[in-house]
Amino acid sequence: MIAGAASGSGTPESCSGLTGDNLEVCKDADDIGTTIGVGLVVAFWVATDFILALTYVIYRIASRQPRT
């Protein structure tokens, strides 16, 4: 995740040859794309953790000894 976020720094190759406002817009669009990508990785990570925790809780409830 850190490497992906760091790779988005600097001027992208697709922005070469642009100047002024066009260059700023191109850099900003690249930064937004990087932010969305990192956000999706974090969202999938959180969703996976939630699913694993829920599965573990269901397993613990199902495998406990019945009360006598």
PDB file of C-alpha atoms in Angstrom, residues 24-46:
ATOM      1  CA  GLU A  24      -1.805  21.091 -12.704  1.00  0.00           C
ATOM      2  CA  VAL A  25      -5.088  19.461 -13.749  1.00  0.00           C
ATOM      3  CA  CYS A  26      -3.207  16.410 -15.056  1.00  0.00           C
ATOM      4  CA  LYS A  27      -1.201  16.089 -11.801  1.00  0.00           C
ATOM      5  CA  ASP A  28      -4.350  16.513  -9.703  1.00  0.00           C
ATOM      6  CA  ALA A  29      -6.166  13.836 -11.720  1.00  0.00           C
ATOM      7  CA  ASP A  30      -3.246  11.468 -11.163  1.00  0.00           C
ATOM      8  CA  ASP A  31      -3.295  12.180  -7.418  1.00  0.00           C
ATOM      9  CA  ILE A  32      -7.039  11.531  -7.269  1.00  0.00           C
ATOM     10  CA  GLY A  33      -6.564   8.209  -9.056  1.00  0.00           C
ATOM     11  CA  THR A  34      -3.872   7.198  -6.572  1.00  0.00           C
ATOM     12  CA  THR A  35      -6.126   8.182  -3.667  1.00  0.00           C
ATOM     13  CA  ILE A  36      -9.021   6.124  -5.041  1.00  0.00           C
ATOM     14  CA  GLY A  37      -6.742   3.124  -5.552  1.00  0.00           C
ATOM     15  CA  VAL A  38      -5.334   3.257  -2.018  1.00  0.00           C
ATOM     16  CA  GLY A  39      -8.841   3.812  -0.638  1.00  0.00           C
ATOM     17  CA  LEU A  40     -10.120   0.709  -2.421  1.00  0.00           C
ATOM     18  CA  VAL A  41      -7.266  -1.382  -1.031  1.00  0.00           C
ATOM     19  CA  VAL A  42      -8.066  -0.168   2.503  1.00  0.00           C
ATOM     20  CA  ALA A  43     -11.811  -0.765   1.991  1.00  0.00           C
ATOM     21  CA  PHE A  44     -11.252  -4.337   0.786  1.00  0.00           C
ATOM     22  CA  TRP A  45      -8.876  -4.936   3.699  1.00  0.00           C
ATOM     23  CA  VAL A  46     -11.486  -3.744   6.220  1.00  0.00           C
TER      24      VAL A  46
END
